[in-house]
mmCIF file of C-alpha atoms in Angstrom:
data_model
loop_
_atom_site.group_PDB
_atom_site.id
_atom_site.type_symbol
_atom_site.label_atom_id
_atom_site.label_comp_id
_atom_site.label_asym_id
_atom_site.label_seq_id
_atom_site.Cartn_x
_atom_site.Cartn_y
_atom_site.Cartn_z
ATOM 1 C CA MET F 1 -4.130 40.064 1.252
ATOM 2 C CA ASN F 2 -6.387 38.692 -1.490
ATOM 3 C CA LYS F 3 -8.415 35.504 -1.311
ATOM 4 C CA VAL F 4 -5.987 33.410 -3.387
ATOM 5 C CA THR F 5 -3.026 34.390 -1.202
ATOM 6 C CA MET F 6 -4.971 33.536 1.936
ATOM 7 C CA GLU F 7 -5.924 30.123 0.546
ATOM 8 C CA ASN F 8 -2.297 29.405 -0.360
ATOM 9 C CA SER F 9 -1.182 30.350 3.141
ATOM 10 C CA VAL F 10 -3.799 28.069 4.676
ATOM 11 C CA ASN F 11 -2.754 25.193 2.402
ATOM 12 C CA GLN F 12 0.917 25.654 3.276
ATOM 13 C CA ALA F 13 0.024 25.611 6.953
ATOM 14 C CA LYS F 14 -1.632 22.226 6.407
ATOM 15 C CA VAL F 15 0.868 20.710 3.990
ATOM 16 C CA LEU F 16 4.178 20.931 5.842
ATOM 17 C CA PRO F 17 2.932 19.618 9.207
ATOM 18 C CA ALA F 18 1.210 16.721 7.440
ATOM 19 C CA PHE F 19 4.413 15.878 5.571
ATOM 20 C CA ARG F 20 6.461 15.936 8.778
ATOM 21 C CA VAL F 21 4.060 13.511 10.453
ATOM 22 C CA ALA F 22 3.703 11.227 7.414
ATOM 23 C CA LEU F 23 7.430 10.864 6.725
ATOM 24 C CA PRO F 24 8.384 8.928 9.895
ATOM 25 C CA ALA F 25 5.412 6.596 9.400
ATOM 26 C CA THR F 26 6.741 5.573 5.989
ATOM 27 C CA ILE F 27 10.397 5.001 6.905
ATOM 28 C CA PRO F 28 9.896 1.225 7.393
ATOM 29 C CA ILE F 29 8.292 1.139 3.943
ATOM 30 C CA PHE F 30 11.320 2.941 2.555
ATOM 31 C CA ALA F 31 13.552 0.082 3.677
ATOM 32 C CA GLY F 32 11.292 -2.608 2.251
ATOM 33 C CA PHE F 33 10.393 -0.856 -0.991
ATOM 34 C CA THR F 34 13.961 0.157 -1.739
ATOM 35 C CA PHE F 35 15.270 -3.396 -1.498
ATOM 36 C CA LEU F 36 12.317 -4.895 -3.350
ATOM 37 C CA GLY F 37 12.462 -2.159 -5.970
ATOM 38 C CA ILE F 38 16.152 -2.849 -6.487
ATOM 39 C CA ALA F 39 15.360 -6.548 -6.872
ATOM 40 C CA TYR F 40 12.695 -5.672 -9.440
ATOM 41 C CA GLY F 41 15.068 -3.413 -11.350
ATOM 42 C CA ILE F 42 17.730 -6.127 -11.330
ATOM 43 C CA LEU F 43 15.184 -8.640 -12.621
ATOM 44 C CA MET F 44 14.209 -6.362 -15.497
ATOM 45 C CA ASN F 45 17.867 -5.777 -16.253
ATOM 46 C CA SER F 46 18.570 -9.508 -16.283
ATOM 47 C CA LEU F 47 15.712 -10.007 -18.763
ATOM 48 C CA GLY F 48 17.339 -7.559 -21.147
ATOM 49 C CA PHE F 49 15.266 -4.435 -20.483
ATOM 50 C CA SER F 50 16.888 -1.038 -20.133
ATOM 51 C CA ALA F 51 16.490 1.003 -16.948
ATOM 52 C CA ILE F 52 13.679 3.078 -18.449
ATOM 53 C CA TYR F 53 11.341 0.065 -18.302
ATOM 54 C CA PRO F 54 11.388 -0.538 -14.532
ATOM 55 C CA ILE F 55 11.358 3.210 -13.905
ATOM 56 C CA LEU F 56 8.281 3.878 -16.046
ATOM 57 C CA MET F 57 6.499 0.698 -14.972
ATOM 58 C CA SER F 58 7.005 1.446 -11.291
ATOM 59 C CA LEU F 59 5.899 5.034 -11.865
ATOM 60 C CA LEU F 60 2.816 4.325 -13.985
ATOM 61 C CA ILE F 61 1.720 0.845 -12.872
ATOM 62 C CA PHE F 62 2.784 0.844 -9.214
ATOM 63 C CA ALA F 63 1.402 -2.610 -8.562
ATOM 64 C CA GLY F 64 4.268 -4.352 -6.805
ATOM 65 C CA SER F 65 3.861 -8.068 -7.380
ATOM 66 C CA MET F 66 2.089 -7.482 -10.688
ATOM 67 C CA GLU F 67 5.140 -5.664 -11.984
ATOM 68 C CA PHE F 68 7.223 -8.775 -11.376
ATOM 69 C CA VAL F 69 4.619 -10.773 -13.297
ATOM 70 C CA ALA F 70 4.526 -8.143 -16.058
ATOM 71 C CA ALA F 71 8.256 -8.573 -16.576
ATOM 72 C CA ASN F 72 7.613 -12.081 -17.877
ATOM 73 C CA LEU F 73 4.467 -11.048 -19.758
ATOM 74 C CA LEU F 74 6.547 -8.640 -21.816
ATOM 75 C CA LEU F 75 8.583 -11.584 -23.076
ATOM 76 C CA MET F 76 5.538 -13.622 -24.081
ATOM 77 C CA ALA F 77 3.214 -13.380 -27.067
ATOM 78 C CA PHE F 78 0.872 -10.378 -26.924
ATOM 79 C CA ASN F 79 -2.309 -11.457 -25.134
ATOM 80 C CA PRO F 80 -4.159 -8.501 -23.565
ATOM 81 C CA LEU F 81 -7.065 -10.605 -22.266
ATOM 82 C CA ASN F 82 -4.719 -12.924 -20.416
ATOM 83 C CA ALA F 83 -2.856 -9.933 -18.991
ATOM 84 C CA LEU F 84 -6.137 -8.362 -17.851
ATOM 85 C CA LEU F 85 -7.394 -11.505 -16.119
ATOM 86 C CA LEU F 86 -4.035 -12.152 -14.508
ATOM 87 C CA THR F 87 -3.898 -8.586 -13.220
ATOM 88 C CA LEU F 88 -7.388 -8.898 -11.748
ATOM 89 C CA MET F 89 -6.448 -12.109 -9.963
ATOM 90 C CA VAL F 90 -3.167 -10.787 -8.605
ATOM 91 C CA ASN F 91 -4.536 -7.427 -7.454
ATOM 92 C CA ALA F 92 -8.160 -8.266 -6.648
ATOM 93 C CA ARG F 93 -7.484 -7.511 -2.981
ATOM 94 C CA HIS F 94 -7.380 -3.817 -3.861
ATOM 95 C CA LEU F 95 -11.139 -3.934 -4.417
ATOM 96 C CA PHE F 96 -11.533 -4.556 -0.702
ATOM 97 C CA TYR F 97 -8.950 -1.943 0.191
ATOM 98 C CA GLY F 98 -10.872 0.596 -1.855
ATOM 99 C CA ILE F 99 -14.207 -0.244 -0.258
ATOM 100 C CA SER F 100 -12.801 0.054 3.246
ATOM 101 C CA MET F 101 -11.158 3.409 2.451
ATOM 102 C CA LEU F 102 -14.271 5.084 1.019
ATOM 103 C CA GLU F 103 -15.069 6.880 4.245
ATOM 104 C CA LYS F 104 -11.472 7.892 4.976
ATOM 105 C CA TYR F 105 -11.029 9.383 1.506
ATOM 106 C CA ARG F 106 -14.197 11.432 1.769
ATOM 107 C CA GLY F 107 -13.568 15.152 1.472
ATOM 108 C CA VAL F 108 -9.894 15.020 0.479
ATOM 109 C CA GLY F 109 -10.543 17.062 -2.653
ATOM 110 C CA LYS F 110 -8.462 16.932 -5.820
ATOM 111 C CA LYS F 111 -5.945 14.606 -4.179
ATOM 112 C CA LYS F 112 -8.414 11.723 -4.268
ATOM 113 C CA PRO F 113 -7.738 10.394 -7.825
ATOM 114 C CA TYR F 114 -4.029 10.042 -7.141
ATOM 115 C CA MET F 115 -4.646 8.516 -3.716
ATOM 116 C CA ILE F 116 -6.887 5.909 -5.343
ATOM 117 C CA PHE F 117 -4.230 5.168 -7.959
ATOM 118 C CA GLY F 118 -1.482 4.942 -5.341
ATOM 119 C CA LEU F 119 -3.376 2.759 -2.864
ATOM 120 C CA CYS F 120 -0.956 -0.106 -2.320
ATOM 121 C CA ASP F 121 -0.837 -2.639 0.516
ATOM 122 C CA GLU F 122 1.555 -0.539 2.554
ATOM 123 C CA SER F 123 -0.272 2.773 2.127
ATOM 124 C CA PHE F 124 -3.506 1.027 3.051
ATOM 125 C CA ALA F 125 -1.900 -0.477 6.148
ATOM 126 C CA ILE F 126 -0.641 2.908 7.336
ATOM 127 C CA ASN F 127 -3.620 5.076 6.407
ATOM 128 C CA SER F 128 -6.244 2.664 7.687
ATOM 129 C CA THR F 129 -4.637 2.277 11.113
ATOM 130 C CA ALA F 130 -2.890 5.605 11.693
ATOM 131 C CA THR F 131 -3.788 7.743 14.667
ATOM 132 C CA ILE F 132 -3.523 11.172 13.071
ATOM 133 C CA PRO F 133 -3.067 14.101 15.490
ATOM 134 C CA PRO F 134 -6.133 16.372 15.488
ATOM 135 C CA GLN F 135 -4.138 19.386 14.299
ATOM 136 C CA ILE F 136 -2.923 17.501 11.203
ATOM 137 C CA ASP F 137 -5.015 17.535 8.040
ATOM 138 C CA LYS F 138 -5.888 13.877 7.411
ATOM 139 C CA GLY F 139 -6.215 14.359 3.649
ATOM 140 C CA TRP F 140 -2.705 15.725 3.289
ATOM 141 C CA TYR F 141 -1.348 13.108 5.685
ATOM 142 C CA MET F 142 -2.765 10.220 3.645
ATOM 143 C CA PHE F 143 -1.678 11.929 0.435
ATOM 144 C CA PHE F 144 1.927 12.188 1.588
ATOM 145 C CA VAL F 145 1.944 8.586 2.813
ATOM 146 C CA THR F 146 0.860 7.567 -0.678
ATOM 147 C CA VAL F 147 3.332 9.846 -2.466
ATOM 148 C CA LEU F 148 6.275 8.824 -0.304
ATOM 149 C CA ASN F 149 5.592 5.116 -0.689
ATOM 150 C CA HIS F 150 5.265 5.574 -4.441
ATOM 151 C CA PHE F 151 8.546 7.468 -4.523
ATOM 152 C CA TYR F 152 10.348 4.757 -2.549
ATOM 153 C CA TRP F 153 9.231 2.111 -5.026
ATOM 154 C CA VAL F 154 10.256 4.151 -8.072
ATOM 155 C CA PHE F 155 13.559 5.022 -6.402
ATOM 156 C CA GLY F 156 14.377 1.382 -5.700
ATOM 157 C CA ALA F 157 13.359 0.259 -9.181
ATOM 158 C CA ALA F 158 15.494 3.000 -10.709
ATOM 159 C CA LEU F 159 18.523 1.960 -8.665
ATOM 160 C CA GLY F 160 18.074 -1.670 -9.644
ATOM 161 C CA GLY F 161 17.497 -0.847 -13.283
ATOM 162 C CA ILE F 162 20.472 1.501 -13.581
ATOM 163 C CA PHE F 163 23.015 -0.386 -11.497
ATOM 164 C CA GLY F 164 21.591 -3.902 -11.768
ATOM 165 C CA SER F 165 24.231 -5.101 -14.169
ATOM 166 C CA TYR F 166 26.951 -4.155 -11.672
ATOM 167 C CA LEU F 167 25.411 -5.961 -8.689
ATOM 168 C CA THR F 168 26.256 -9.593 -8.138
ATOM 169 C CA PHE F 169 24.958 -10.337 -4.617
ATOM 170 C CA ASN F 170 22.374 -13.056 -4.035
ATOM 171 C CA THR F 171 18.906 -11.516 -3.563
ATOM 172 C CA GLU F 172 17.154 -14.796 -2.740
ATOM 173 C CA GLY F 173 14.696 -14.352 0.119
ATOM 174 C CA LEU F 174 14.678 -10.570 -0.182
ATOM 175 C CA GLU F 175 10.915 -10.574 -0.742
ATOM 176 C CA PHE F 176 10.433 -11.618 2.902
ATOM 177 C CA VAL F 177 11.206 -8.026 3.883
ATOM 178 C CA MET F 178 7.604 -7.014 3.155
ATOM 179 C CA THR F 179 6.173 -10.006 5.009
ATOM 180 C CA ALA F 180 8.187 -9.020 8.058
ATOM 181 C CA LEU F 181 7.005 -5.440 7.664
ATOM 182 C CA PHE F 182 3.338 -6.456 7.706
ATOM 183 C CA ILE F 183 3.918 -8.561 10.809
ATOM 184 C CA VAL F 184 5.370 -5.510 12.536
ATOM 185 C CA ILE F 185 2.417 -3.348 11.419
ATOM 186 C CA PHE F 186 -0.025 -5.965 12.717
ATOM 187 C CA ILE F 187 1.731 -6.183 16.085
ATOM 188 C CA GLU F 188 1.772 -2.398 16.387
ATOM 189 C CA GLN F 189 -1.947 -2.226 15.602
ATOM 190 C CA TRP F 190 -2.629 -5.031 18.096
ATOM 191 C CA MET F 191 -0.869 -3.053 20.809
ATOM 192 C CA LYS F 192 -2.927 0.060 19.994
ATOM 193 C CA GLU F 193 -6.282 -1.733 20.157
ATOM 194 C CA LYS F 194 -8.364 -1.717 23.321
ATOM 195 C CA GLY F 195 -10.081 -4.908 22.217
ATOM 196 C CA HIS F 196 -8.795 -7.453 19.739
ATOM 197 C CA HIS F 197 -12.056 -8.757 18.297
ATOM 198 C CA SER F 198 -11.445 -7.505 14.749
ATOM 199 C CA SER F 199 -7.877 -8.781 14.677
ATOM 200 C CA LEU F 200 -8.875 -12.190 15.994
ATOM 201 C CA ILE F 201 -11.704 -12.442 13.470
ATOM 202 C CA GLY F 202 -9.289 -11.573 10.677
ATOM 203 C CA LEU F 203 -6.717 -14.097 11.853
ATOM 204 C CA GLY F 204 -9.267 -16.843 12.382
ATOM 205 C CA LEU F 205 -10.940 -16.433 9.009
ATOM 206 C CA SER F 206 -7.579 -16.203 7.246
ATOM 207 C CA VAL F 207 -6.393 -19.456 8.810
ATOM 208 C CA LEU F 208 -9.704 -21.132 7.964
ATOM 209 C CA CYS F 209 -9.506 -20.020 4.322
ATOM 210 C CA LEU F 210 -5.866 -21.091 4.179
ATOM 211 C CA ILE F 211 -6.899 -24.586 5.245
ATOM 212 C CA LEU F 212 -9.872 -24.718 2.877
ATOM 213 C CA PHE F 213 -8.392 -23.101 -0.235
ATOM 214 C CA GLY F 214 -4.645 -23.573 0.120
ATOM 215 C CA GLY F 215 -1.810 -21.083 0.186
ATOM 216 C CA THR F 216 -2.221 -20.006 -3.426
ATOM 217 C CA ASN F 217 -5.943 -19.205 -3.431
ATOM 218 C CA PHE F 218 -6.884 -18.215 0.110
ATOM 219 C CA ILE F 219 -6.419 -14.418 -0.008
ATOM 220 C CA ILE F 220 -9.570 -13.426 -1.918
ATOM 221 C CA PRO F 221 -11.926 -15.798 -0.031
ATOM 222 C CA ALA F 222 -10.386 -14.623 3.239
ATOM 223 C CA MET F 223 -10.968 -10.974 2.372
ATOM 224 C CA ILE F 224 -14.555 -11.648 1.323
ATOM 225 C CA ALA F 225 -15.168 -13.533 4.564
ATOM 226 C CA ILE F 226 -13.525 -10.856 6.710
ATOM 227 C CA LEU F 227 -15.417 -8.052 4.979
ATOM 228 C CA GLY F 228 -18.719 -9.903 5.341
ATOM 229 C CA VAL F 229 -18.280 -10.860 8.991
ATOM 230 C CA LEU F 230 -17.000 -7.442 10.066
ATOM 231 C CA THR F 231 -19.864 -5.759 8.206
ATOM 232 C CA LEU F 232 -22.420 -7.962 9.946
ATOM 233 C CA MET F 233 -20.768 -7.411 13.326
ATOM 234 C CA ARG F 234 -20.074 -3.713 12.826
ATOM 235 C CA SER F 235 -22.568 -2.416 15.378
ATOM 236 C CA THR F 236 -21.466 -4.952 17.994
ATOM 237 C CA LEU F 237 -17.794 -4.152 17.483
ATOM 238 C CA GLN F 238 -18.453 -0.417 17.682
ATOM 239 C CA LYS F 239 -20.278 -0.879 20.989
ATOM 240 C CA ASP F 240 -17.352 -2.887 22.334
ATOM 241 C CA GLU F 241 -14.945 -0.128 21.289
ATOM 242 C CA VAL F 242 -17.034 2.491 23.083
ATOM 243 C CA LYS F 243 -17.086 0.363 26.248
ATOM 244 C CA ALA F 244 -13.323 -0.154 26.032
ATOM 245 C CA VAL F 245 -12.751 3.594 25.839
#
């Protein structure tokens, strides 16, 4: 058996187990992304765009809320600077996601560029909190979480774009699916934690920023505050975790 064949065998031994573990973790995302993707496809259809638009945009942009915004931008006068600034404001939270995932993405190899591209809220929530079994390759696990979530979004958008003109049900309030999903993820993480210092800090600072900046503008200040406080308290929190174990 030559070296290449051995490497392929080793990779296959890592890939399939990682996929089997990642798939169940993303099933809740499948439900949320499919419905939201359908809603997005229907929206694009209602604005006069063919199915290829939501399919390609969900495949190549993969920015969730920004794709809904982009639907209206496509109908407006061409203004790339405005689109750039709006995109930065809507998706600025990903800067903090990326910073917090630097260590986790270390050593994942050629998969890293795609994992950076595909880092959405849901993939971040799963990969940053998952307890990966020691026999499972963490790089492949996080890769498959990202790929599966991306696929769910494209799948939903394709369904909405293709069949949107035939659907007449009221989709009002459908966006709450993802809010409910994040509440479930938070509760699950809370139950896994030995101590709840980080969660309480995050909740407290978020509420404070909500009061100070309002519902429209609180997310970025809250993330900056959370990142700063947790960074300053990192050593203390790590000691508390060790004691809890």
